[in-house]
Coordinates of N, CA, C and O in Angstrom, one line a residue:
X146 N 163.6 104.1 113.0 CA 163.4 104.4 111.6 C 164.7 104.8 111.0 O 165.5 105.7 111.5
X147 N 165.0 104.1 109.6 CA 166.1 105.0 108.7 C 165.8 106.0 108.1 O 164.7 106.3 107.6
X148 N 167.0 106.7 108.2 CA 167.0 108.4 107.7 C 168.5 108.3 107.1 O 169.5 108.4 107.9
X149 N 168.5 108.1 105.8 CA 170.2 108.1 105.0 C 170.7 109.5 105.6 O 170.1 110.5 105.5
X150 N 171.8 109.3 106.1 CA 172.9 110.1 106.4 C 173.2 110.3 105.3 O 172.8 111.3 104.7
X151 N 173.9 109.3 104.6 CA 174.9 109.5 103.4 C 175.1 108.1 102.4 O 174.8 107.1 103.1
X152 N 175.3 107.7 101.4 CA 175.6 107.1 100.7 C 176.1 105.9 101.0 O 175.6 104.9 100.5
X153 N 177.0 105.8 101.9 CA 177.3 104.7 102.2 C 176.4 103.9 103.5 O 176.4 102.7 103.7
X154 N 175.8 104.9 104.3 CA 174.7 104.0 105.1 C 173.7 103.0 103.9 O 173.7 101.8 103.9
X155 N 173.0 104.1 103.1 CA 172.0 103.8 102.2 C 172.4 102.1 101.7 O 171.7 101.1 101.6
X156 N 173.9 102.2 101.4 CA 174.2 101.1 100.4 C 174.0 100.3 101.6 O 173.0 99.5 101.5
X157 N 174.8 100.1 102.9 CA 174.8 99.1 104.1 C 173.4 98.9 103.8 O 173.2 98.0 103.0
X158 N 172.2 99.6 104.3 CA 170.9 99.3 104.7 C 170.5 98.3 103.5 O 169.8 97.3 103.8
X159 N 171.1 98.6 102.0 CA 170.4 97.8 101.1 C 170.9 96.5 101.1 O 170.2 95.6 100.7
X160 N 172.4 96.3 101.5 CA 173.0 94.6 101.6 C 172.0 93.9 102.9 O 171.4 92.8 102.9
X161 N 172.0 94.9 104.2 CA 171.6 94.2 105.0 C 170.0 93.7 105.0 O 169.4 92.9 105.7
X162 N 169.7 94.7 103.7 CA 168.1 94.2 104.0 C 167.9 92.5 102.7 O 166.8 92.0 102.8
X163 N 168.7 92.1 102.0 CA 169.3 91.3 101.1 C 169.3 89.9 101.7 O 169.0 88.7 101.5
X164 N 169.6 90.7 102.6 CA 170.5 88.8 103.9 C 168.7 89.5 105.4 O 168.1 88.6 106.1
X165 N 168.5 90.3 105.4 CA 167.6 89.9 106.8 C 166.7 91.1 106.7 O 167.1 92.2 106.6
X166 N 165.1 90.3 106.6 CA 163.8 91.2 106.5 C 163.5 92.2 107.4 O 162.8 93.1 107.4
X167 N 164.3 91.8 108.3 CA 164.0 93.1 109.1 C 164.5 94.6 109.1 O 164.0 95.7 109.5
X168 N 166.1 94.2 108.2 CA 166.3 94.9 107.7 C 166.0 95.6 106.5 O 166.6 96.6 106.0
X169 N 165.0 95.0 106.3 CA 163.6 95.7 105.1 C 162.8 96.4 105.6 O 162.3 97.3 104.9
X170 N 162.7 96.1 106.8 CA 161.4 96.9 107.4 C 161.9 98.2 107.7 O 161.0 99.1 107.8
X171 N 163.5 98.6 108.0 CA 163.9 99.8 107.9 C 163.7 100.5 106.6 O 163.3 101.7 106.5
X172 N 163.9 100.2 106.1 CA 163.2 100.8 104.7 C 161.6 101.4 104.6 O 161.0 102.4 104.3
X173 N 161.4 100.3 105.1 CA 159.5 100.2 104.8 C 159.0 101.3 105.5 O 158.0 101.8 105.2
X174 N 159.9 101.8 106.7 CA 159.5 102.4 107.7 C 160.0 104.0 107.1 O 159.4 104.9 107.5
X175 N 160.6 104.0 106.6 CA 161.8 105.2 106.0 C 160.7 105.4 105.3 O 160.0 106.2 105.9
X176 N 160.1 105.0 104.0 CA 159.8 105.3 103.1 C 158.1 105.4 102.4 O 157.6 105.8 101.3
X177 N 157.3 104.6 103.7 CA 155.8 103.9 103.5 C 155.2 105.6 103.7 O 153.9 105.7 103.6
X178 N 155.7 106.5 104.0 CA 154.7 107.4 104.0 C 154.5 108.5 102.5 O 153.5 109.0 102.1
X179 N 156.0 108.5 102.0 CA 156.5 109.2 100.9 C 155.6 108.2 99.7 O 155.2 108.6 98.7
X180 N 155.5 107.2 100.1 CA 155.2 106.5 98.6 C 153.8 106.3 99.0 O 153.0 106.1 98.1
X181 N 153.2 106.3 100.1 CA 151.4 106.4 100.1 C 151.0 107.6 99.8 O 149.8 107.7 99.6
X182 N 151.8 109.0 99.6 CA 151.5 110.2 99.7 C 151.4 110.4 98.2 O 150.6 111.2 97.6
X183 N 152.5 109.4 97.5 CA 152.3 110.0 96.1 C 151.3 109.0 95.6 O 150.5 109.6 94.9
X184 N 151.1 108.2 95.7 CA 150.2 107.2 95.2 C 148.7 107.9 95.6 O 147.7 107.6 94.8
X185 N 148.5 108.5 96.5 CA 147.1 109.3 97.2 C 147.3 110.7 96.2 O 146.2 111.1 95.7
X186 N 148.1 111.2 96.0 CA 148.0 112.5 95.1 C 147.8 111.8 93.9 O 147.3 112.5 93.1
X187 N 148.0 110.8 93.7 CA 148.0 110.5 91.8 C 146.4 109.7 91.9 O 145.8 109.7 90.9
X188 N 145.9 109.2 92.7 CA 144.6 108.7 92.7 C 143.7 109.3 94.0 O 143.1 108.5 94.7
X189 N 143.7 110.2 94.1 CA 142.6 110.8 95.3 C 141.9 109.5 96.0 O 140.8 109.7 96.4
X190 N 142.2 108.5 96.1 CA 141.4 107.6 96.8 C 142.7 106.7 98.0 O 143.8 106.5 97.7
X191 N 141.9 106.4 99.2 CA 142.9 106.3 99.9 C 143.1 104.7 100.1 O 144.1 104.2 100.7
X192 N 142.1 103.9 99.7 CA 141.7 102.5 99.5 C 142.8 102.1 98.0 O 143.5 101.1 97.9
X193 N 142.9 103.1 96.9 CA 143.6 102.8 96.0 C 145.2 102.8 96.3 O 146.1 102.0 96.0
X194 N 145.3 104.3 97.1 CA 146.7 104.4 97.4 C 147.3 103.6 98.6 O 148.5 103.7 99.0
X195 N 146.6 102.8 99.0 CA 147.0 101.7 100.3 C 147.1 100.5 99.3 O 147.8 99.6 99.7
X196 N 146.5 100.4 98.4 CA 146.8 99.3 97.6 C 147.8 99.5 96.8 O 148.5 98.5 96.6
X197 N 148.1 100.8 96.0 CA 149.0 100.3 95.6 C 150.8 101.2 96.1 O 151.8 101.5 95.5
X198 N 150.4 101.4 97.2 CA 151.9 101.1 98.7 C 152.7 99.8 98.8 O 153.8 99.4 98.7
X199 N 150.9 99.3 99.2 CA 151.3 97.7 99.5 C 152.2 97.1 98.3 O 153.3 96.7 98.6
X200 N 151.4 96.9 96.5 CA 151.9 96.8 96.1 C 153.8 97.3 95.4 O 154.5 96.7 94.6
X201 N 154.0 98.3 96.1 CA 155.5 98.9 95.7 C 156.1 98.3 96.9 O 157.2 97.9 96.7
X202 N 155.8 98.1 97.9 CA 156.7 97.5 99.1 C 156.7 96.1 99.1 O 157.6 95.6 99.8
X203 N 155.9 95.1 98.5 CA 155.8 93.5 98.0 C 156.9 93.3 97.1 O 157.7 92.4 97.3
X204 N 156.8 94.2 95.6 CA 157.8 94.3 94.7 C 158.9 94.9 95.3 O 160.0 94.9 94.6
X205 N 158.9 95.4 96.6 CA 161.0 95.8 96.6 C 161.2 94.6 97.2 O 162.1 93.8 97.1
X206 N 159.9 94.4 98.0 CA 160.4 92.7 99.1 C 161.1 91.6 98.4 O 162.0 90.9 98.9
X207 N 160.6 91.3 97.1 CA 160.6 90.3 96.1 C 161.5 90.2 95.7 O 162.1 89.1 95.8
X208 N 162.1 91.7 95.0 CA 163.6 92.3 94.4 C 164.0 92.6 94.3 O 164.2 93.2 93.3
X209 N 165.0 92.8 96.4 CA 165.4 93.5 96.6 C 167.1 92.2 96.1 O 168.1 92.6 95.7
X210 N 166.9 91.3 96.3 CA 168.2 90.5 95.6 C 168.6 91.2 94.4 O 169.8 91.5 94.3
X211 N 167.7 91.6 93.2 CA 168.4 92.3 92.1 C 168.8 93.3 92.3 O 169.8 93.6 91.7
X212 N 167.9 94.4 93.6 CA 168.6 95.9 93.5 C 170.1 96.1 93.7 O 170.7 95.6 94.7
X213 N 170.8 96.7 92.6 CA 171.9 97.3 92.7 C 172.2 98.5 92.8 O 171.8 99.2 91.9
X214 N 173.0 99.2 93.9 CA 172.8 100.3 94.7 C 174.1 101.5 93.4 O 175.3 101.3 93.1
X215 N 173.6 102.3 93.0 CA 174.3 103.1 91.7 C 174.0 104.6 92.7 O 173.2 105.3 92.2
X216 N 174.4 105.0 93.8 CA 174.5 105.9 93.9 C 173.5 106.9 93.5 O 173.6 108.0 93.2
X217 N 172.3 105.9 93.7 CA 170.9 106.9 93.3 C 169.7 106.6 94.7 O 169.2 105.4 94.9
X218 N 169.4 107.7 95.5 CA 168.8 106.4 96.4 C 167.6 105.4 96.4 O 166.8 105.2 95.5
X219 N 167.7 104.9 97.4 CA 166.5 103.9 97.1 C 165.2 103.9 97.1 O 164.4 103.0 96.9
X220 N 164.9 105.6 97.7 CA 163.4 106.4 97.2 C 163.1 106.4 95.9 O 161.9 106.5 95.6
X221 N 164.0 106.4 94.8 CA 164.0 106.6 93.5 C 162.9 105.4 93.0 O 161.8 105.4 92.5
X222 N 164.1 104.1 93.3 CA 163.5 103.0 93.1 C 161.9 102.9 93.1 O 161.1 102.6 92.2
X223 N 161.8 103.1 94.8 CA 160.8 102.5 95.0 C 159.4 103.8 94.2 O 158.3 103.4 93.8
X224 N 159.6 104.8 94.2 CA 158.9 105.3 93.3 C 158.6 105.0 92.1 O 157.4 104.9 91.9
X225 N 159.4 104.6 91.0 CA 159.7 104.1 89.9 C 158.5 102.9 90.1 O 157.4 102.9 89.4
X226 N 158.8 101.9 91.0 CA 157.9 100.6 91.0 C 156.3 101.3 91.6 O 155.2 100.7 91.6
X227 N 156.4 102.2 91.9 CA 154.8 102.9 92.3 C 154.3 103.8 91.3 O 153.2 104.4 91.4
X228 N 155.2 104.1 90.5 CA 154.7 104.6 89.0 C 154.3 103.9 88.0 O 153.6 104.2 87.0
X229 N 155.0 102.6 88.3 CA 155.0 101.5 87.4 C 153.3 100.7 87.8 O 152.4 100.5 87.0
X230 N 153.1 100.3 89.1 CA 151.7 99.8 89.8 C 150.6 100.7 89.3 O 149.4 100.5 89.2
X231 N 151.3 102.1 88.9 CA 149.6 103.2 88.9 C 149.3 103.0 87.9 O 148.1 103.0 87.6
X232 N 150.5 102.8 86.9 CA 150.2 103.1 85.4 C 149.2 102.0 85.0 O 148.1 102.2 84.4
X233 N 149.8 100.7 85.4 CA 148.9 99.7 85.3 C 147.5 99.5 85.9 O 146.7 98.8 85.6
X234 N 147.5 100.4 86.8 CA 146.1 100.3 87.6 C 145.1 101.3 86.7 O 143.9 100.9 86.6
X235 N 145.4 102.1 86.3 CA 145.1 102.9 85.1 C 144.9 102.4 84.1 O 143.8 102.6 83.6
X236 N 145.7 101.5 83.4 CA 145.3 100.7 82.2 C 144.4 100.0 82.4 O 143.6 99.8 81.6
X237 N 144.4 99.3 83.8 CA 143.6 98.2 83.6 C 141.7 98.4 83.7 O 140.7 97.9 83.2
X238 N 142.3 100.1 85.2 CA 140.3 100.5 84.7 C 140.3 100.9 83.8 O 139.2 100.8 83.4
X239 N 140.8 101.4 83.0 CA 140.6 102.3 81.6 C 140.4 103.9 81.9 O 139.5 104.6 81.4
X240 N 141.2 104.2 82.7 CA 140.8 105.5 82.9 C 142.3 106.2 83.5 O 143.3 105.6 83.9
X241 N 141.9 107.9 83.4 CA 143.3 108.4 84.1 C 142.5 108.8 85.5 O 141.3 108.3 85.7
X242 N 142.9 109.5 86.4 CA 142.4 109.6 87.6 C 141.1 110.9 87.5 O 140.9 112.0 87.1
X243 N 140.5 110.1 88.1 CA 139.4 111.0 87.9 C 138.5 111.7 89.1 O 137.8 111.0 89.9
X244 N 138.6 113.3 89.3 CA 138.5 114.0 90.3 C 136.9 113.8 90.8 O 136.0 113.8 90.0
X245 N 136.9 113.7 92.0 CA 135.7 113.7 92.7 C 135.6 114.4 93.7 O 136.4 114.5 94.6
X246 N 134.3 115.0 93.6 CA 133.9 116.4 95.0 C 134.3 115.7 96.3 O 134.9 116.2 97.2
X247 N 133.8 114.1 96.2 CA 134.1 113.9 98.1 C 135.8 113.4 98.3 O 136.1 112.9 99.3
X248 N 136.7 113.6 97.2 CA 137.5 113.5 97.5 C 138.6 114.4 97.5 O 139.6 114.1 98.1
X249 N 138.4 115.7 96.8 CA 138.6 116.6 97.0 C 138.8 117.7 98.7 O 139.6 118.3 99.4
X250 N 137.4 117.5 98.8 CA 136.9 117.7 100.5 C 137.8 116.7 101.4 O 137.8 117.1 102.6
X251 N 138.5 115.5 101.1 CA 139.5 114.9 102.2 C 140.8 115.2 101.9 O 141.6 114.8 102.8
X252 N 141.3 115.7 100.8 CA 142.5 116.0 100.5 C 142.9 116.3 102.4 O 142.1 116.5 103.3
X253 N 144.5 116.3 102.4 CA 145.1 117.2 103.8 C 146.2 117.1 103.1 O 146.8 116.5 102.2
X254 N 146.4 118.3 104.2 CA 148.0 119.3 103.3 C 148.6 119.0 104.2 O 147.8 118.6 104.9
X255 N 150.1 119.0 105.0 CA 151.3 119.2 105.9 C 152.0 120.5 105.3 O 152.7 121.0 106.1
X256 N 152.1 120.9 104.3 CA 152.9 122.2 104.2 C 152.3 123.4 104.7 O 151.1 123.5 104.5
X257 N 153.0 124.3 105.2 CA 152.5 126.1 105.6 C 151.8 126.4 104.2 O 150.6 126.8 104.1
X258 N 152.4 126.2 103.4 CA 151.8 127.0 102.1 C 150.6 126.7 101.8 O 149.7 127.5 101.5
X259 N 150.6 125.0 101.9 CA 149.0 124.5 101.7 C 147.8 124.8 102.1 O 146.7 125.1 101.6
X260 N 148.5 124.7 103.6 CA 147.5 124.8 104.9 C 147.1 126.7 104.8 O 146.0 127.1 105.3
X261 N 147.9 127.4 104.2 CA 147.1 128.9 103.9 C 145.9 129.3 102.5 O 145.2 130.3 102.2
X262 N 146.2 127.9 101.6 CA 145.7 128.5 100.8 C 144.1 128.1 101.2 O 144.0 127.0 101.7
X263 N 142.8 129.0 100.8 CA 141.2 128.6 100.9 C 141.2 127.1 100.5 O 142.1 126.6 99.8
X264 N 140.1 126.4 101.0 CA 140.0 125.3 100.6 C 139.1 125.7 98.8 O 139.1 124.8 97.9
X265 N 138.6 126.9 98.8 CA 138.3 126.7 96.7 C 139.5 127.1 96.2 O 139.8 126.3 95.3
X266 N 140.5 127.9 96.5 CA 141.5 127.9 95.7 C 142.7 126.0 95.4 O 143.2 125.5 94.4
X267 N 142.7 125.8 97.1 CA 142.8 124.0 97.2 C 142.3 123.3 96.2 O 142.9 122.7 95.4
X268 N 140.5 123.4 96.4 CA 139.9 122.8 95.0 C 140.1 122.9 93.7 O 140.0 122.0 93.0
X269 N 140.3 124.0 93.3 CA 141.0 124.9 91.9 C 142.1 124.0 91.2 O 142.1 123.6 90.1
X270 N 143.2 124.0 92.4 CA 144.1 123.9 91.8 C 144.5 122.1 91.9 O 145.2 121.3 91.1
X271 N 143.8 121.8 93.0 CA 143.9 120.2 92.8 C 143.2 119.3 91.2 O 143.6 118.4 90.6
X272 N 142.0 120.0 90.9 CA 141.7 119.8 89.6 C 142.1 120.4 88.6 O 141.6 120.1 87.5
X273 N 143.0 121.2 88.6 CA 144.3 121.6 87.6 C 145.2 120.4 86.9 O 145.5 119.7 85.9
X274 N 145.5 120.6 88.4 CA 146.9 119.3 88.3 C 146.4 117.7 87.7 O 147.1 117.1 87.1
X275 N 145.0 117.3 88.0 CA 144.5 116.4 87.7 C 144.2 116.3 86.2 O 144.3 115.2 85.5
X276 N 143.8 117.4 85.8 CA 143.5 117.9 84.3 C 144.9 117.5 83.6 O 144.8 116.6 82.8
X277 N 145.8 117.9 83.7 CA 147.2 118.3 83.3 C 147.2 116.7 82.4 O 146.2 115.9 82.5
X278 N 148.3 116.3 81.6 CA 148.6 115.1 80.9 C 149.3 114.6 82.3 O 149.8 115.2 83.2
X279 N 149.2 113.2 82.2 CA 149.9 112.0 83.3 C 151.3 112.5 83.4 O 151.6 112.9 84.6
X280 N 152.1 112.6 82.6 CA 153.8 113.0 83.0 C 153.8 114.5 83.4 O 154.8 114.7 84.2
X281 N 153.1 115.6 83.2 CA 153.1 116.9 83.8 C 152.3 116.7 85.2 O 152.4 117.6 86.0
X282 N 151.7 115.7 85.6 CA 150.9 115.8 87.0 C 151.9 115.3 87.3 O 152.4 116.0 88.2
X283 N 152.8 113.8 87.1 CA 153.3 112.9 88.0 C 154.8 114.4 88.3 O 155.2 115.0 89.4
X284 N 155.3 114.5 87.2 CA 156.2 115.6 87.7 C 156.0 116.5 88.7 O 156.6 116.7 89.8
X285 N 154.9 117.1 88.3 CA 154.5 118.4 89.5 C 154.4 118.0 91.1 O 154.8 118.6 92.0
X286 N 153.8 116.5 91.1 CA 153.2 115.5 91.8 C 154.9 115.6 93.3 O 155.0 116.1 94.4
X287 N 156.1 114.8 92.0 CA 157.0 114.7 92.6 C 158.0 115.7 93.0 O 158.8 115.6 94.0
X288 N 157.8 117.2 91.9 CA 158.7 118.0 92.2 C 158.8 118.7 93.7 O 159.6 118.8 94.6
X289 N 156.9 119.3 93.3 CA 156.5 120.7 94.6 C 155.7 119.8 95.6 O 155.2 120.3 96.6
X290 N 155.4 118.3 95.5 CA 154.8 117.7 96.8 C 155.4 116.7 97.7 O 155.5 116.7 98.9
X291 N 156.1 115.4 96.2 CA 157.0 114.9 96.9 C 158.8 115.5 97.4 O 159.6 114.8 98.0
X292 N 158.9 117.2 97.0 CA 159.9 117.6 96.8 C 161.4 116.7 96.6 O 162.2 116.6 97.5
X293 N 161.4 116.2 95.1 CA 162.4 115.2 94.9 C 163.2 116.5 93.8 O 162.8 117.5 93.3
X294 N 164.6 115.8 93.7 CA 165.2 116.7 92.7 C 164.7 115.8 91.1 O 164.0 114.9 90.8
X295 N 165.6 117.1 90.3 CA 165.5 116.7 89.2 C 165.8 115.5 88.8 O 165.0 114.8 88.3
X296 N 167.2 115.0 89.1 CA 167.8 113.8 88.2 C 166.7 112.4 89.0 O 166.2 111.3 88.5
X297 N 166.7 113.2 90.7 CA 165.4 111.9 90.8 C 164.3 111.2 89.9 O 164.1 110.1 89.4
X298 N 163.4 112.7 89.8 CA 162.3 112.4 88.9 C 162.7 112.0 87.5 O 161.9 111.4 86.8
X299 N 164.3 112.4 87.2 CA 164.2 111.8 85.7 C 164.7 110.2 86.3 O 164.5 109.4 85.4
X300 N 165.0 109.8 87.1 CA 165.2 108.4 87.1 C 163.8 107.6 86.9 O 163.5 106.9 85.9
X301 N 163.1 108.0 88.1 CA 161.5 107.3 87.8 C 160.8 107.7 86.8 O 160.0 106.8 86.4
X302 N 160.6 108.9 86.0 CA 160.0 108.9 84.7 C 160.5 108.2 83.5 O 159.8 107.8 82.5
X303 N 161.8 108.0 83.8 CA 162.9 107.6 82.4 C 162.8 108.6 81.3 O 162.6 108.5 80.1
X304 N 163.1 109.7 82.1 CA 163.5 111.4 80.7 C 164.9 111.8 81.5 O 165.3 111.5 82.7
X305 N 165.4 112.5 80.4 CA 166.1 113.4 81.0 C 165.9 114.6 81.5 O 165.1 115.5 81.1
X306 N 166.7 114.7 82.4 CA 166.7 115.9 83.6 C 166.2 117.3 82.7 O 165.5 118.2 83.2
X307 N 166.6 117.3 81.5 CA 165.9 118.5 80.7 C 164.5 118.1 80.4 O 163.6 118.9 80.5
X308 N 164.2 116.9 80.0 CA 162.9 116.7 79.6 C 162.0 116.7 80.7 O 160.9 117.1 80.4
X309 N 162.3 116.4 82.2 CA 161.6 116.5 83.3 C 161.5 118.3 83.8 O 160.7 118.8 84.6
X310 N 162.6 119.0 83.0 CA 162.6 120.5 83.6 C 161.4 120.8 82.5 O 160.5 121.5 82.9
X311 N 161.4 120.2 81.0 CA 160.6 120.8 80.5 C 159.1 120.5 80.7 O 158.3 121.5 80.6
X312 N 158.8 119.6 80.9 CA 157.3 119.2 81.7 C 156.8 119.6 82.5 O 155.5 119.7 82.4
X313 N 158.0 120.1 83.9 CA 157.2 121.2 84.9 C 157.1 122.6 84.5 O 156.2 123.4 84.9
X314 N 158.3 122.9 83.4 CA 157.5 124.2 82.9 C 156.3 124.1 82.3 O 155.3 124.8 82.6
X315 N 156.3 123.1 81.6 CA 154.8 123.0 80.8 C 153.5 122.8 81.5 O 152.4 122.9 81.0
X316 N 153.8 122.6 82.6 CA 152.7 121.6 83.6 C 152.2 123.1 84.4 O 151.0 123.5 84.6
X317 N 153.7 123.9 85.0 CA 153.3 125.4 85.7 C 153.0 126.0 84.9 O 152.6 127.0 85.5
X318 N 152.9 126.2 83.5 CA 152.4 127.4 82.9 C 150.6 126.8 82.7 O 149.6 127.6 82.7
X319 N 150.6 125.6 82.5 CA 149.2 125.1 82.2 C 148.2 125.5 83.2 O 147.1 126.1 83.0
X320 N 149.0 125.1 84.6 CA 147.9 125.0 85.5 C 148.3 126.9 86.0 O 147.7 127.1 87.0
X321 N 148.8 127.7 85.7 CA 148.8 129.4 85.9 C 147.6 129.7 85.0 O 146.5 130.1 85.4
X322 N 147.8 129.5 83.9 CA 146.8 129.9 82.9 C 145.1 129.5 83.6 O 144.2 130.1 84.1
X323 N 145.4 128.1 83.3 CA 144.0 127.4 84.2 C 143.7 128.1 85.5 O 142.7 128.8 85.3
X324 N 144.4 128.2 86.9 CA 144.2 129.3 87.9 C 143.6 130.6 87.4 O 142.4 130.8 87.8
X325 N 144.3 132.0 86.3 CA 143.9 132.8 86.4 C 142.8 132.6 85.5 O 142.3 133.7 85.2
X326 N 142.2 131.5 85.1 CA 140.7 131.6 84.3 C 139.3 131.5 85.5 O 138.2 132.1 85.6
X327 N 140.0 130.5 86.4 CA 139.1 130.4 87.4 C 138.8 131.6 88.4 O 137.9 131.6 89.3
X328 N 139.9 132.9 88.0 CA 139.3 133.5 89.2 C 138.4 134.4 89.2 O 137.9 134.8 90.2

């Protein structure tokens, strides 16, 4: 599996994956967990977030001849085209994501912090985040779960790094407020 060292691996991995698919699949392999993880936080369903994985790893397959490597890495990208799949998957049921008891009850966490909090406070705050407007969840989404930096998330939202700082304030004071009503 690839794991970028540094900048200039990143860029190698992207020529070689250009000229030979297998050299895609180092990618696919690097990155198929990070981008099912956010696609499963942004739709609680795991039939949806396997579809639209699939769909962000078909679209780099497609165009990875266009990617041009700017010293941003290529997790950005491929987020960007999996924000781009949700939105549309969204438009096309006509709906934003919409929280459900039995899917709430399969959430799973990997962080210490997660794994300590009760599963109603879990529930609490997963339907916070859900509540929240689409650009304050997808931020929160990528800041405290995908742990991406700033200038990241402002690449895949297309804001600036202040307008992405100002969303997760907006988004943490929403869902504080929301928290201390529930308790």
């Amino acid at each position: 599996m690839f794991v970028s060292n540094s900048a200039a691996e990143e860029k190698d991995l992207i020529a070689r994956a250009k000229v030979d698919r297998q050299a895609f699949l180092e990618i696919y392999d690097a990155y198929f967990q990070k981008i099912y993880d956010y696609a499963y936080y942004r739709t609680l369903s795991q039939v949806e977030a396997e579809e639209i994985t699939s769909q962000t790893f078909l679209a780099a397959l497609e165009n990875i001849q266009r990617f041009e490597y700017r010293n941003v890495p290529i997790i950005v990208w491929l987020y960007k085209i999996a924000s781009n799949a949700l939105t549309d998957m969204f438009r096309k049921q006509g709906r934003t994501v919409q929280l459900q008891e039995e899917q709430v009850m399969t959430v799973t966490y990997n962080e210490p912090e997660t794994i300590a909090l009760g599963n109603s406070e879990r529930e609490q705050l997963l339907e916070c985040i859900h509540a929240l407007p689409p650009l304050q969840q997808q931020a929160i989404i990528l800041r405290y779960i995908q742990n991406l930096s700033y200038k990241e998330i402002a690449g895949i939202l297309e804001k600036s790094e202040g307008a992405v700082k100002q969303l997760l304030h907006r988004g943490l004071m929403t869902l504080r407020e929301r928290m201390v009503q529930h308790e």
